Amino acid sequence: MSARILLAGLAAAATAACAPLVGLPNSAGPTPDPRAWAAACTEMDDWDKPGPPFRVYGNTYYVGTCGITALLVTGPQGHVLIDSGTDKGADVVLANIRALGFDPRDVKAVLISHEHFDHVGGMARIQAATGATVVATPDAAKVLRTGKTAAADPQAGSGHPPFAPVSGPISEVRDERPRTFAGMAFTPMMTPGHTLGATSWSWQSCADGVCQTIVYVDSLNPISDETYRFSDHPALVSAFRAGIASVAAAPCDVVLAPHPSAAAMRDRLLGAKPLVDPAGCRAYAATAAARLDARLAKEGAGG
């Protein structure tokens, strides 16, 4: 991805994120203490277990479950949600949005990380409650419209359950230009590998005049069913490595992930690790690259 494009998107995001909220509440009541989530949720928790919402930074809030991340970014012209969780988890997400004092009907766009049921299985339910446009890559959009794992997905043979198809509008993202949703700029990074349509997103949130670049990095985990070999798909491996490199090179102050444990969420909320860490994306990418190398080496050895 062009550094010029990414930086332009982040500059636009900073302008929007630091603008005062007009007509929409930043929160109708006190924001729950983030440590309450850490107290309610374990490191590797159930995907549908409710956990209290909390402010991550500025106008970015965690509204997901204990085991699956969903994020709400609030703005002067409405809100943007990222991921839905499972079908059951979507009810938790909607309840958490309301608990923060926001109206789900003010959500204008729903972005996705990757097209597996644990992250988008509740997308139809979310869209019905919000009326928002779903934003996804073409490969991910195909899955959303059918509710079934793509045949070429590395985990296609793992028995992923089908989910309710998305019948409302889907806006397809085909490149890495910054996009504006609800008056706020978000920059997509194509990070296929875990799935074909996987996408990471970056934006800026500000608090007390200090803006931080938040990067929601997709799973980047080379796992599959028992028959799939990444080494038989060199184009996907090449795209996988390119996506990992984009994440490593991206401006990044706060790294988040679809599974909160992948970004050490509990440790960071409890102060054992810093929330703001400019090296976070590089470390996340290095771990992903090491996993991919190990997987390919195992396949090369006949594993």
Short mmCIF file of C-alpha atoms in Angstrom, two decimals:
data_model
loop_
_atom_site.label_atom_id
_atom_site.label_comp_id
_atom_site.label_asym_id
_atom_site.label_seq_id
_atom_site.Cartn_x
_atom_site.Cartn_y
_atom_site.Cartn_z
CA MET A 1 0.00 0.00 0.00
CA SER A 2 1.24 3.47 -0.84
CA ALA A 3 2.51 5.34 2.23
CA ARG A 4 1.17 8.54 0.67
CA ILE A 5 -2.34 7.09 0.45
CA LEU A 6 -2.22 5.77 4.02
CA LEU A 7 -0.94 9.02 5.48
CA ALA A 8 -3.53 11.04 3.55
CA GLY A 9 -6.25 8.84 4.99
CA LEU A 10 -4.93 9.20 8.51
CA ALA A 11 -4.72 12.99 8.19
CA ALA A 12 -8.34 13.11 7.10
CA ALA A 13 -9.28 10.78 9.94
CA ALA A 14 -7.54 12.98 12.47
CA THR A 15 -9.49 16.01 11.31
CA ALA A 16 -12.79 14.16 11.63
CA ALA A 17 -11.98 12.36 14.85
CA CYS A 18 -10.86 15.51 16.64
CA ALA A 19 -13.92 17.51 15.57
CA PRO A 20 -16.58 18.03 18.25
CA LEU A 21 -19.57 15.74 18.06
CA VAL A 22 -22.61 17.63 16.87
CA GLY A 23 -26.12 16.27 17.33
CA LEU A 24 -24.94 12.88 18.59
CA PRO A 25 -23.88 12.11 22.17
CA ASN A 26 -20.31 11.01 22.79
CA SER A 27 -21.87 8.94 25.55
CA ALA A 28 -25.14 9.34 27.38
CA GLY A 29 -23.61 8.29 30.69
CA PRO A 30 -20.29 7.47 32.35
CA THR A 31 -18.08 5.16 30.32
CA PRO A 32 -17.52 1.82 32.13
CA ASP A 33 -14.07 1.24 33.57
CA PRO A 34 -12.11 -0.89 31.05
CA ARG A 35 -10.89 -3.02 33.95
CA ALA A 36 -14.48 -4.24 34.37
CA TRP A 37 -14.13 -6.04 31.04
CA ALA A 38 -10.85 -7.61 32.16
CA ALA A 39 -12.52 -8.74 35.36
CA ALA A 40 -15.48 -10.28 33.51
CA CYS A 41 -13.55 -11.94 30.69
CA THR A 42 -10.74 -14.48 30.68
CA GLU A 43 -7.81 -14.56 28.26
CA MET A 44 -9.39 -17.11 25.87
CA ASP A 45 -13.09 -16.69 26.56
CA ASP A 46 -16.33 -17.88 24.98
CA TRP A 47 -17.20 -16.17 21.71
CA ASP A 48 -20.73 -15.27 22.83
CA LYS A 49 -20.09 -14.43 26.48
CA PRO A 50 -21.28 -10.88 27.26
CA GLY A 51 -18.72 -8.44 28.56
CA PRO A 52 -19.15 -4.76 29.45
CA PRO A 53 -18.36 -2.18 26.75
CA PHE A 54 -15.60 0.36 27.30
CA ARG A 55 -13.79 3.23 25.65
CA VAL A 56 -10.56 2.14 23.94
CA TYR A 57 -9.37 5.64 23.08
CA GLY A 58 -11.12 8.85 22.10
CA ASN A 59 -14.20 8.05 20.05
CA THR A 60 -13.35 4.34 19.64
CA TYR A 61 -15.23 1.90 21.88
CA TYR A 62 -15.10 -1.85 22.42
CA VAL A 63 -18.63 -3.26 22.06
CA GLY A 64 -17.88 -6.93 21.41
CA THR A 65 -18.13 -10.03 23.55
CA CYS A 66 -15.50 -11.54 25.82
CA GLY A 67 -14.13 -13.67 22.99
CA ILE A 68 -14.82 -11.69 19.80
CA THR A 69 -14.01 -8.05 19.11
CA ALA A 70 -16.47 -5.52 17.73
CA LEU A 71 -15.62 -1.81 17.67
CA LEU A 72 -17.77 1.31 17.51
CA VAL A 73 -16.25 4.53 16.20
CA THR A 74 -18.50 7.51 16.86
CA GLY A 75 -18.62 10.65 14.74
CA PRO A 76 -20.49 13.88 14.08
CA GLN A 77 -22.48 12.37 11.22
CA GLY A 78 -23.14 8.94 12.72
CA HIS A 79 -21.16 5.91 13.78
CA VAL A 80 -19.12 3.12 12.20
CA LEU A 81 -19.16 -0.45 13.53
CA ILE A 82 -16.46 -3.00 12.79
CA ASP A 83 -17.50 -6.67 12.85
CA SER A 84 -20.68 -8.19 14.25
CA GLY A 85 -19.62 -11.31 16.11
CA THR A 86 -21.71 -14.46 15.73
CA ASP A 87 -25.47 -14.37 15.25
CA LYS A 88 -25.93 -14.67 19.03
CA GLY A 89 -23.03 -12.32 19.70
CA ALA A 90 -24.66 -9.61 17.58
CA ASP A 91 -27.30 -9.20 20.29
CA VAL A 92 -24.49 -8.49 22.78
CA VAL A 93 -22.98 -5.95 20.39
CA LEU A 94 -26.29 -4.11 19.99
CA ALA A 95 -26.89 -4.16 23.74
CA ASN A 96 -23.39 -2.77 24.36
CA ILE A 97 -23.94 0.06 21.87
CA ARG A 98 -27.10 1.01 23.72
CA ALA A 99 -25.40 0.65 27.11
CA LEU A 100 -22.90 3.33 26.06
CA GLY A 101 -25.79 5.66 25.26
CA PHE A 102 -25.63 5.34 21.47
CA ASP A 103 -28.46 4.43 19.12
CA PRO A 104 -27.75 1.51 16.74
CA ARG A 105 -29.82 3.35 14.13
CA ASP A 106 -27.05 5.97 13.97
CA VAL A 107 -24.59 3.35 12.68
CA LYS A 108 -24.06 4.24 9.02
CA ALA A 109 -21.50 1.63 7.95
CA VAL A 110 -20.34 -1.78 9.18
CA LEU A 111 -16.79 -2.76 8.18
CA ILE A 112 -15.53 -6.33 8.43
CA SER A 113 -12.23 -7.98 9.20
CA HIS A 114 -12.71 -11.43 7.64
CA GLU A 115 -15.61 -13.51 6.48
CA HIS A 116 -15.81 -16.31 9.07
CA PHE A 117 -19.01 -16.89 11.01
CA ASP A 118 -17.50 -15.92 14.37
CA HIS A 119 -16.88 -12.38 13.09
CA VAL A 120 -19.69 -11.81 10.57
CA GLY A 121 -22.30 -14.42 11.50
CA GLY A 122 -24.46 -11.69 13.03
CA MET A 123 -24.08 -9.23 10.17
CA ALA A 124 -27.64 -9.69 8.86
CA ARG A 125 -28.98 -9.06 12.37
CA ILE A 126 -26.79 -5.96 12.75
CA GLN A 127 -27.83 -4.60 9.37
CA ALA A 128 -31.51 -5.13 10.16
CA ALA A 129 -31.13 -3.20 13.44
CA THR A 130 -29.07 -0.34 11.99
CA GLY A 131 -29.95 -0.03 8.31
CA ALA A 132 -26.22 0.42 7.69
CA THR A 133 -24.29 -0.44 4.56
CA VAL A 134 -21.86 -3.33 5.02
CA VAL A 135 -18.34 -2.74 3.65
CA ALA A 136 -16.26 -5.70 2.46
CA THR A 137 -13.89 -6.89 -0.24
CA PRO A 138 -15.45 -8.71 -3.22
CA ASP A 139 -14.35 -12.13 -1.89
CA ALA A 140 -15.82 -11.41 1.52
CA ALA A 141 -18.99 -9.95 -0.01
CA LYS A 142 -19.68 -13.25 -1.80
CA VAL A 143 -19.61 -15.09 1.51
CA LEU A 144 -21.79 -12.49 3.21
CA ARG A 145 -24.41 -12.80 0.47
CA THR A 146 -24.56 -16.60 0.74
CA GLY A 147 -23.85 -17.18 4.42
CA LYS A 148 -21.53 -20.05 3.52
CA THR A 149 -17.75 -20.40 3.76
CA ALA A 150 -16.09 -20.05 0.34
CA ALA A 151 -14.95 -23.30 -1.26
CA ALA A 152 -11.42 -21.86 -1.67
CA ASP A 153 -11.18 -20.77 1.97
CA PRO A 154 -8.33 -22.53 3.82
CA GLN A 155 -10.86 -23.61 6.47
CA ALA A 156 -13.60 -24.68 4.03
CA GLY A 157 -13.47 -28.25 5.25
CA SER A 158 -13.54 -27.38 8.95
CA GLY A 159 -17.30 -27.53 9.28
CA HIS A 160 -18.03 -23.86 9.77
CA PRO A 161 -21.79 -23.47 10.23
CA PRO A 162 -23.75 -21.34 7.75
CA PHE A 163 -25.12 -17.99 8.89
CA ALA A 164 -27.94 -15.71 7.81
CA PRO A 165 -27.03 -14.08 4.47
CA VAL A 166 -26.78 -10.32 4.21
CA SER A 167 -29.59 -9.17 1.94
CA GLY A 168 -29.10 -5.41 2.34
CA PRO A 169 -26.54 -3.14 0.66
CA ILE A 170 -22.88 -4.15 0.56
CA SER A 171 -20.24 -1.70 -0.63
CA GLU A 172 -17.25 -3.52 -2.11
CA VAL A 173 -13.72 -2.30 -1.37
CA ARG A 174 -11.31 -3.16 -4.20
CA ASP A 175 -8.24 -1.06 -3.32
CA GLU A 176 -6.52 0.59 -0.38
CA ARG A 177 -7.64 4.17 -0.88
CA PRO A 178 -9.00 5.87 2.26
CA ARG A 179 -12.78 5.79 2.55
CA THR A 180 -15.07 8.18 4.40
CA PHE A 181 -17.95 6.76 6.42
CA ALA A 182 -20.16 8.95 8.62
CA GLY A 183 -17.72 11.82 8.09
CA MET A 184 -14.69 9.82 9.27
CA ALA A 185 -11.79 8.42 7.24
CA PHE A 186 -10.78 4.76 7.38
CA THR A 187 -7.97 3.18 5.40
CA PRO A 188 -8.28 -0.48 4.37
CA MET A 189 -5.31 -2.81 4.08
CA MET A 190 -5.81 -5.98 2.07
CA THR A 191 -4.51 -8.78 4.28
CA PRO A 192 -5.71 -12.06 2.71
CA GLY A 193 -4.39 -15.39 3.95
CA HIS A 194 -6.53 -16.40 6.90
CA THR A 195 -9.40 -15.94 4.41
CA LEU A 196 -9.48 -14.70 0.84
CA GLY A 197 -11.25 -11.46 1.67
CA ALA A 198 -9.55 -10.51 4.92
CA THR A 199 -9.07 -6.79 5.53
CA SER A 200 -7.33 -4.71 8.21
CA TRP A 201 -8.42 -1.13 8.93
CA SER A 202 -6.74 1.99 10.32
CA TRP A 203 -8.13 5.32 11.52
CA GLN A 204 -7.37 7.98 14.08
CA SER A 205 -9.09 8.74 17.38
CA CYS A 206 -8.33 11.74 19.57
CA ALA A 207 -8.60 12.49 23.28
CA ASP A 208 -7.72 15.83 24.90
CA GLY A 209 -6.13 16.97 21.65
CA VAL A 210 -3.88 13.91 21.35
CA CYS A 211 -4.59 11.73 18.32
CA GLN A 212 -3.57 8.09 18.06
CA THR A 213 -3.60 5.86 15.01
CA ILE A 214 -5.65 2.75 15.71
CA VAL A 215 -5.09 -0.33 13.55
CA TYR A 216 -7.55 -3.21 13.63
CA VAL A 217 -5.36 -5.98 12.26
CA ASP A 218 -7.02 -9.09 10.91
CA SER A 219 -6.16 -12.52 12.30
CA LEU A 220 -3.22 -13.23 9.94
CA ASN A 221 -3.22 -16.80 11.22
CA PRO A 222 -2.35 -19.55 8.66
CA ILE A 223 -4.68 -22.22 9.99
CA SER A 224 -6.77 -24.49 7.80
CA ASP A 225 -8.70 -27.72 7.57
CA GLU A 226 -6.81 -31.00 7.53
CA THR A 227 -6.47 -31.20 3.74
CA TYR A 228 -5.45 -27.66 2.81
CA ARG A 229 -1.80 -26.86 2.02
CA PHE A 230 -0.80 -23.20 1.77
CA SER A 231 2.22 -24.22 -0.26
CA ASP A 232 -0.14 -25.39 -3.01
CA HIS A 233 -1.44 -21.81 -3.31
CA PRO A 234 1.60 -19.60 -4.03
CA ALA A 235 -0.48 -16.58 -5.08
CA LEU A 236 -2.28 -16.57 -1.74
CA VAL A 237 1.01 -17.00 0.15
CA SER A 238 2.47 -14.05 -1.77
CA ALA A 239 -0.57 -11.91 -0.94
CA PHE A 240 -0.37 -13.13 2.68
CA ARG A 241 3.24 -11.93 2.96
CA ALA A 242 2.41 -8.60 1.29
CA GLY A 243 -0.40 -8.00 3.78
CA ILE A 244 1.84 -8.80 6.73
CA ALA A 245 4.43 -6.36 5.36
CA SER A 246 1.76 -3.65 5.04
CA VAL A 247 0.78 -4.11 8.67
CA ALA A 248 4.42 -3.95 9.78
CA ALA A 249 4.97 -0.70 7.86
CA ALA A 250 1.70 1.02 8.81
CA PRO A 251 1.59 3.99 11.20
CA CYS A 252 0.29 2.37 14.37
CA ASP A 253 -0.18 3.53 17.95
CA VAL A 254 -2.88 1.15 19.20
CA VAL A 255 -3.20 -2.35 17.74
CA LEU A 256 -6.47 -4.27 18.08
CA ALA A 257 -7.47 -7.68 16.72
CA PRO A 258 -10.64 -9.71 15.95
CA HIS A 259 -9.84 -12.02 18.87
CA PRO A 260 -8.99 -9.77 21.84
CA SER A 261 -6.44 -12.25 23.17
CA ALA A 262 -4.39 -11.89 19.96
CA ALA A 263 -3.68 -8.27 20.93
CA ALA A 264 -3.22 -9.02 24.66
CA MET A 265 -6.35 -7.04 25.50
CA ARG A 266 -6.62 -8.06 29.18
CA ASP A 267 -2.96 -7.30 29.92
CA ARG A 268 -3.26 -3.88 28.31
CA LEU A 269 -6.46 -2.99 30.14
CA LEU A 270 -4.90 -4.05 33.44
CA GLY A 271 -1.71 -2.08 32.77
CA ALA A 272 0.60 -5.08 32.41
CA LYS A 273 1.29 -3.93 28.84
CA PRO A 274 0.85 -0.44 27.34
CA LEU A 275 -2.27 0.42 25.38
CA VAL A 276 -0.37 2.87 23.19
CA ASP A 277 2.57 1.03 21.68
CA PRO A 278 4.07 2.27 18.37
CA ALA A 279 5.81 -1.09 17.98
CA GLY A 280 2.58 -3.05 18.37
CA CYS A 281 1.84 -3.59 14.68
CA ARG A 282 5.43 -4.58 13.93
CA ALA A 283 5.32 -7.15 16.72
CA TYR A 284 1.95 -8.47 15.55
CA ALA A 285 3.26 -8.75 11.98
CA ALA A 286 6.46 -10.48 13.11
CA THR A 287 4.44 -13.09 14.97
CA ALA A 288 2.24 -13.62 11.90
CA ALA A 289 5.26 -13.98 9.60
CA ALA A 290 6.83 -16.52 11.96
CA ARG A 291 3.61 -18.56 12.04
CA LEU A 292 3.39 -18.55 8.25
CA ASP A 293 7.04 -19.58 7.90
CA ALA A 294 6.52 -22.39 10.40
CA ARG A 295 3.42 -23.60 8.59
CA LEU A 296 5.16 -23.66 5.20
CA ALA A 297 8.17 -25.43 6.70
CA LYS A 298 5.89 -28.06 8.21
CA GLU A 299 4.21 -28.60 4.88
CA GLY A 300 7.59 -28.83 3.16
CA ALA A 301 8.57 -31.55 5.62
CA GLY A 302 5.44 -33.50 4.74
CA GLY A 303 3.32 -32.35 7.65
#
